[in-house]
Amino acid sequence: MQSLGWMSTATFLGEIIGGIVWAHLSDKHGREKVFLATSGMMFLFSLLLPFCQTFTQFCLARLALGFAIGGGLSVDFVYFIESVPPRNRSFRSAFIVLIGIAGGNEL
């Protein structure tokens, strides 16, 4: 059971680092490029996970996946909201948050 803690820790640590790094990169290079990069990384590292031979490799892959997820969390929402007309932003952002809350709970 203790190994589950290491998997979660690796993922969350990657998310923290990725959120900071990708947010700065999106300001410098544009949100669309960062969106595509983090989406591609999430896809690749998710595919890599089943092929890990050791627990250490698995945790490192989860760290890398968390790094990409952190970028997605910090950039994707802003990228979406910036593409919505200003008069609809408050409703659509509230709707996204509501979906996230509903998806995290068993209704």
Short mmCIF file of N, CA and C in Angstrom, two decimals:
data_model
loop_
_atom_site.label_atom_id
_atom_site.label_comp_id
_atom_site.label_asym_id
_atom_site.label_seq_id
_atom_site.Cartn_x
_atom_site.Cartn_y
_atom_site.Cartn_z
N MET A 1 0.81 -1.19 0.00
CA MET A 1 0.00 0.00 0.00
C MET A 1 0.86 1.26 0.00
N GLN A 2 2.05 1.17 0.56
CA GLN A 2 2.92 2.34 0.62
C GLN A 2 3.36 2.77 -0.79
N SER A 3 3.43 1.83 -1.72
CA SER A 3 3.85 2.18 -3.07
C SER A 3 2.83 3.10 -3.75
N LEU A 4 1.56 3.01 -3.38
CA LEU A 4 0.56 3.91 -3.96
C LEU A 4 0.87 5.36 -3.60
N GLY A 5 1.41 5.57 -2.43
CA GLY A 5 1.79 6.92 -2.02
C GLY A 5 2.88 7.49 -2.91
N TRP A 6 3.83 6.66 -3.31
CA TRP A 6 4.91 7.13 -4.18
C TRP A 6 4.39 7.47 -5.57
N MET A 7 3.44 6.68 -6.07
CA MET A 7 2.88 6.96 -7.38
C MET A 7 2.14 8.30 -7.37
N SER A 8 1.33 8.51 -6.35
CA SER A 8 0.60 9.78 -6.24
C SER A 8 1.54 10.95 -6.04
N THR A 9 2.55 10.75 -5.21
CA THR A 9 3.52 11.82 -4.95
C THR A 9 4.24 12.21 -6.23
N ALA A 10 4.65 11.22 -7.02
CA ALA A 10 5.34 11.51 -8.27
C ALA A 10 4.45 12.31 -9.21
N THR A 11 3.20 11.91 -9.31
CA THR A 11 2.27 12.61 -10.20
C THR A 11 2.02 14.04 -9.73
N PHE A 12 1.74 14.22 -8.45
CA PHE A 12 1.45 15.55 -7.92
C PHE A 12 2.68 16.46 -7.97
N LEU A 13 3.85 15.91 -7.72
CA LEU A 13 5.07 16.70 -7.82
C LEU A 13 5.27 17.17 -9.26
N GLY A 14 5.03 16.28 -10.21
CA GLY A 14 5.12 16.66 -11.62
C GLY A 14 4.11 17.75 -11.97
N GLU A 15 2.91 17.66 -11.41
CA GLU A 15 1.88 18.67 -11.69
C GLU A 15 2.29 20.04 -11.16
N ILE A 16 2.87 20.06 -9.98
CA ILE A 16 3.30 21.34 -9.39
C ILE A 16 4.39 21.97 -10.26
N ILE A 17 5.39 21.19 -10.60
CA ILE A 17 6.50 21.71 -11.41
C ILE A 17 5.99 22.08 -12.81
N GLY A 18 5.18 21.22 -13.40
CA GLY A 18 4.66 21.48 -14.74
C GLY A 18 3.77 22.71 -14.80
N GLY A 19 2.95 22.90 -13.77
CA GLY A 19 2.09 24.08 -13.75
C GLY A 19 2.88 25.36 -13.78
N ILE A 20 3.96 25.40 -13.03
CA ILE A 20 4.79 26.60 -12.99
C ILE A 20 5.54 26.80 -14.31
N VAL A 21 6.18 25.73 -14.78
CA VAL A 21 6.99 25.83 -16.00
C VAL A 21 6.14 26.15 -17.22
N TRP A 22 5.06 25.38 -17.41
CA TRP A 22 4.24 25.57 -18.61
C TRP A 22 3.50 26.91 -18.61
N ALA A 23 3.14 27.42 -17.45
CA ALA A 23 2.48 28.73 -17.40
C ALA A 23 3.42 29.82 -17.92
N HIS A 24 4.67 29.75 -17.51
CA HIS A 24 5.65 30.73 -18.00
C HIS A 24 5.90 30.55 -19.50
N LEU A 25 5.98 29.30 -19.95
CA LEU A 25 6.20 29.05 -21.37
C LEU A 25 5.02 29.51 -22.21
N SER A 26 3.82 29.38 -21.68
CA SER A 26 2.65 29.82 -22.45
C SER A 26 2.62 31.33 -22.60
N ASP A 27 3.08 32.06 -21.60
CA ASP A 27 3.16 33.51 -21.71
C ASP A 27 4.22 33.93 -22.73
N LYS A 28 5.27 33.13 -22.81
CA LYS A 28 6.39 33.49 -23.68
C LYS A 28 6.16 33.03 -25.13
N HIS A 29 5.60 31.83 -25.31
CA HIS A 29 5.49 31.24 -26.65
C HIS A 29 4.07 31.08 -27.17
N GLY A 30 3.09 31.36 -26.37
CA GLY A 30 1.70 31.26 -26.79
C GLY A 30 1.01 30.03 -26.22
N ARG A 31 -0.26 30.19 -25.92
CA ARG A 31 -1.02 29.11 -25.29
C ARG A 31 -1.31 27.96 -26.24
N GLU A 32 -1.48 28.26 -27.52
CA GLU A 32 -1.78 27.19 -28.47
C GLU A 32 -0.62 26.21 -28.58
N LYS A 33 0.59 26.70 -28.66
CA LYS A 33 1.76 25.82 -28.75
C LYS A 33 1.91 24.98 -27.49
N VAL A 34 1.70 25.60 -26.35
CA VAL A 34 1.81 24.87 -25.07
C VAL A 34 0.69 23.86 -24.95
N PHE A 35 -0.52 24.22 -25.37
CA PHE A 35 -1.65 23.29 -25.36
C PHE A 35 -1.31 22.04 -26.18
N LEU A 36 -0.80 22.24 -27.38
CA LEU A 36 -0.45 21.11 -28.24
C LEU A 36 0.69 20.28 -27.65
N ALA A 37 1.67 20.96 -27.09
CA ALA A 37 2.81 20.24 -26.49
C ALA A 37 2.38 19.41 -25.29
N THR A 38 1.59 19.98 -24.39
CA THR A 38 1.18 19.22 -23.21
C THR A 38 0.22 18.10 -23.58
N SER A 39 -0.64 18.33 -24.57
CA SER A 39 -1.54 17.26 -25.01
C SER A 39 -0.75 16.10 -25.60
N GLY A 40 0.24 16.41 -26.42
CA GLY A 40 1.09 15.36 -26.99
C GLY A 40 1.87 14.61 -25.93
N MET A 41 2.39 15.34 -24.95
CA MET A 41 3.13 14.69 -23.87
C MET A 41 2.23 13.79 -23.03
N MET A 42 1.01 14.25 -22.75
CA MET A 42 0.08 13.41 -21.98
C MET A 42 -0.21 12.12 -22.73
N PHE A 43 -0.40 12.23 -24.04
CA PHE A 43 -0.65 11.05 -24.86
C PHE A 43 0.53 10.08 -24.81
N LEU A 44 1.73 10.61 -25.04
CA LEU A 44 2.92 9.74 -25.08
C LEU A 44 3.23 9.09 -23.74
N PHE A 45 3.18 9.86 -22.67
CA PHE A 45 3.52 9.29 -21.37
C PHE A 45 2.43 8.34 -20.87
N SER A 46 1.20 8.56 -21.27
CA SER A 46 0.14 7.61 -20.93
C SER A 46 0.35 6.28 -21.65
N LEU A 47 0.81 6.36 -22.88
CA LEU A 47 1.13 5.13 -23.62
C LEU A 47 2.35 4.42 -23.06
N LEU A 48 3.27 5.17 -22.49
CA LEU A 48 4.50 4.60 -21.96
C LEU A 48 4.27 3.81 -20.66
N LEU A 49 3.30 4.21 -19.87
CA LEU A 49 3.09 3.61 -18.54
C LEU A 49 2.97 2.09 -18.53
N PRO A 50 2.20 1.47 -19.43
CA PRO A 50 2.07 0.01 -19.35
C PRO A 50 3.36 -0.75 -19.68
N PHE A 51 4.31 -0.09 -20.28
CA PHE A 51 5.53 -0.77 -20.70
C PHE A 51 6.68 -0.60 -19.71
N CYS A 52 6.45 0.05 -18.60
CA CYS A 52 7.49 0.21 -17.58
C CYS A 52 7.79 -1.14 -16.95
N GLN A 53 9.07 -1.44 -16.81
CA GLN A 53 9.52 -2.73 -16.30
C GLN A 53 9.69 -2.75 -14.77
N THR A 54 10.01 -1.59 -14.21
CA THR A 54 10.25 -1.53 -12.77
C THR A 54 9.35 -0.46 -12.16
N PHE A 55 9.25 -0.53 -10.86
CA PHE A 55 8.44 0.47 -10.15
C PHE A 55 9.06 1.85 -10.27
N THR A 56 10.38 1.94 -10.28
CA THR A 56 11.06 3.22 -10.44
C THR A 56 10.75 3.83 -11.80
N GLN A 57 10.80 3.03 -12.85
CA GLN A 57 10.45 3.53 -14.18
C GLN A 57 9.01 4.01 -14.21
N PHE A 58 8.14 3.27 -13.54
CA PHE A 58 6.73 3.65 -13.50
C PHE A 58 6.54 4.99 -12.81
N CYS A 59 7.23 5.19 -11.69
CA CYS A 59 7.13 6.46 -10.96
C CYS A 59 7.71 7.61 -11.77
N LEU A 60 8.79 7.36 -12.49
CA LEU A 60 9.37 8.41 -13.33
C LEU A 60 8.42 8.76 -14.49
N ALA A 61 7.77 7.76 -15.05
CA ALA A 61 6.79 8.02 -16.11
C ALA A 61 5.60 8.80 -15.55
N ARG A 62 5.19 8.47 -14.32
CA ARG A 62 4.10 9.21 -13.69
C ARG A 62 4.52 10.65 -13.39
N LEU A 63 5.79 10.85 -13.02
CA LEU A 63 6.31 12.20 -12.80
C LEU A 63 6.24 13.00 -14.10
N ALA A 64 6.67 12.39 -15.21
CA ALA A 64 6.62 13.06 -16.51
C ALA A 64 5.18 13.32 -16.93
N LEU A 65 4.29 12.36 -16.69
CA LEU A 65 2.88 12.55 -17.02
C LEU A 65 2.30 13.68 -16.17
N GLY A 66 2.64 13.72 -14.90
CA GLY A 66 2.19 14.80 -14.03
C GLY A 66 2.70 16.16 -14.51
N PHE A 67 3.92 16.20 -15.01
CA PHE A 67 4.48 17.44 -15.56
C PHE A 67 3.62 17.95 -16.71
N ALA A 68 3.21 17.04 -17.59
CA ALA A 68 2.34 17.43 -18.71
C ALA A 68 0.95 17.81 -18.23
N ILE A 69 0.41 17.08 -17.27
CA ILE A 69 -0.93 17.39 -16.74
C ILE A 69 -0.92 18.76 -16.06
N GLY A 70 0.14 19.06 -15.33
CA GLY A 70 0.24 20.37 -14.69
C GLY A 70 0.20 21.50 -15.70
N GLY A 71 0.84 21.28 -16.84
CA GLY A 71 0.76 22.28 -17.91
C GLY A 71 -0.64 22.39 -18.47
N GLY A 72 -1.29 21.24 -18.63
CA GLY A 72 -2.66 21.26 -19.12
C GLY A 72 -3.59 21.98 -18.17
N LEU A 73 -3.44 21.72 -16.89
CA LEU A 73 -4.31 22.37 -15.90
C LEU A 73 -4.11 23.88 -15.86
N SER A 74 -2.89 24.32 -16.05
CA SER A 74 -2.62 25.75 -15.93
C SER A 74 -2.88 26.51 -17.22
N VAL A 75 -2.89 25.85 -18.36
CA VAL A 75 -2.98 26.54 -19.64
C VAL A 75 -4.31 26.30 -20.36
N ASP A 76 -4.83 25.08 -20.32
CA ASP A 76 -5.99 24.73 -21.15
C ASP A 76 -7.23 25.55 -20.82
N PHE A 77 -7.50 25.74 -19.54
CA PHE A 77 -8.68 26.50 -19.14
C PHE A 77 -8.58 27.94 -19.64
N VAL A 78 -7.43 28.55 -19.46
CA VAL A 78 -7.24 29.94 -19.90
C VAL A 78 -7.33 30.02 -21.42
N TYR A 79 -6.73 29.06 -22.11
CA TYR A 79 -6.78 29.04 -23.58
C TYR A 79 -8.22 28.95 -24.07
N PHE A 80 -9.02 28.11 -23.44
CA PHE A 80 -10.42 27.97 -23.83
C PHE A 80 -11.19 29.26 -23.56
N ILE A 81 -11.05 29.81 -22.39
CA ILE A 81 -11.80 31.01 -22.01
C ILE A 81 -11.43 32.20 -22.90
N GLU A 82 -10.16 32.30 -23.30
CA GLU A 82 -9.75 33.40 -24.18
C GLU A 82 -10.37 33.28 -25.57
N SER A 83 -10.78 32.08 -25.97
CA SER A 83 -11.37 31.90 -27.29
C SER A 83 -12.89 32.12 -27.30
N VAL A 84 -13.46 32.31 -26.13
CA VAL A 84 -14.91 32.53 -26.00
C VAL A 84 -15.18 34.03 -26.04
N PRO A 85 -16.25 34.44 -26.72
CA PRO A 85 -16.59 35.87 -26.71
C PRO A 85 -16.77 36.39 -25.27
N PRO A 86 -16.36 37.62 -25.00
CA PRO A 86 -16.40 38.14 -23.63
C PRO A 86 -17.77 38.06 -22.95
N ARG A 87 -18.84 38.19 -23.70
CA ARG A 87 -20.17 38.17 -23.07
C ARG A 87 -20.55 36.77 -22.56
N ASN A 88 -19.88 35.72 -23.04
CA ASN A 88 -20.19 34.35 -22.63
C ASN A 88 -19.17 33.76 -21.65
N ARG A 89 -18.13 34.48 -21.34
CA ARG A 89 -17.03 33.91 -20.54
C ARG A 89 -17.45 33.49 -19.14
N SER A 90 -18.22 34.29 -18.47
CA SER A 90 -18.57 33.94 -17.09
C SER A 90 -19.42 32.68 -17.04
N PHE A 91 -20.40 32.55 -17.94
CA PHE A 91 -21.24 31.36 -17.96
C PHE A 91 -20.43 30.12 -18.31
N ARG A 92 -19.61 30.22 -19.34
CA ARG A 92 -18.86 29.04 -19.79
C ARG A 92 -17.78 28.64 -18.78
N SER A 93 -17.15 29.59 -18.13
CA SER A 93 -16.16 29.22 -17.12
C SER A 93 -16.84 28.58 -15.92
N ALA A 94 -18.00 29.09 -15.52
CA ALA A 94 -18.73 28.47 -14.42
C ALA A 94 -19.20 27.07 -14.80
N PHE A 95 -19.60 26.88 -16.05
CA PHE A 95 -20.04 25.57 -16.53
C PHE A 95 -18.89 24.56 -16.49
N ILE A 96 -17.70 24.97 -16.89
CA ILE A 96 -16.54 24.08 -16.85
C ILE A 96 -16.22 23.68 -15.42
N VAL A 97 -16.25 24.63 -14.51
CA VAL A 97 -15.99 24.34 -13.10
C VAL A 97 -17.05 23.38 -12.56
N LEU A 98 -18.31 23.59 -12.92
CA LEU A 98 -19.39 22.72 -12.48
C LEU A 98 -19.19 21.29 -12.99
N ILE A 99 -18.80 21.15 -14.24
CA ILE A 99 -18.54 19.82 -14.79
C ILE A 99 -17.39 19.15 -14.03
N GLY A 100 -16.35 19.92 -13.72
CA GLY A 100 -15.24 19.37 -12.95
C GLY A 100 -15.65 18.90 -11.58
N ILE A 101 -16.50 19.67 -10.92
CA ILE A 101 -16.98 19.29 -9.59
C ILE A 101 -17.86 18.05 -9.68
N ALA A 102 -18.76 18.03 -10.65
CA ALA A 102 -19.66 16.88 -10.81
C ALA A 102 -18.88 15.63 -11.18
N GLY A 103 -17.83 15.79 -11.98
CA GLY A 103 -17.02 14.63 -12.39
C GLY A 103 -16.19 14.06 -11.25
N GLY A 104 -15.89 14.86 -10.25
CA GLY A 104 -15.10 14.40 -9.12
C GLY A 104 -15.90 13.76 -8.02
N ASN A 105 -17.21 13.83 -8.12
CA ASN A 105 -18.09 13.28 -7.08
C ASN A 105 -19.02 12.25 -7.69
N GLU A 106 -19.38 11.30 -6.87
CA GLU A 106 -20.38 10.33 -7.32
C GLU A 106 -21.75 10.91 -7.05
N LEU A 107 -22.53 11.08 -8.08
CA LEU A 107 -23.86 11.66 -7.91
C LEU A 107 -24.91 10.58 -7.81
#
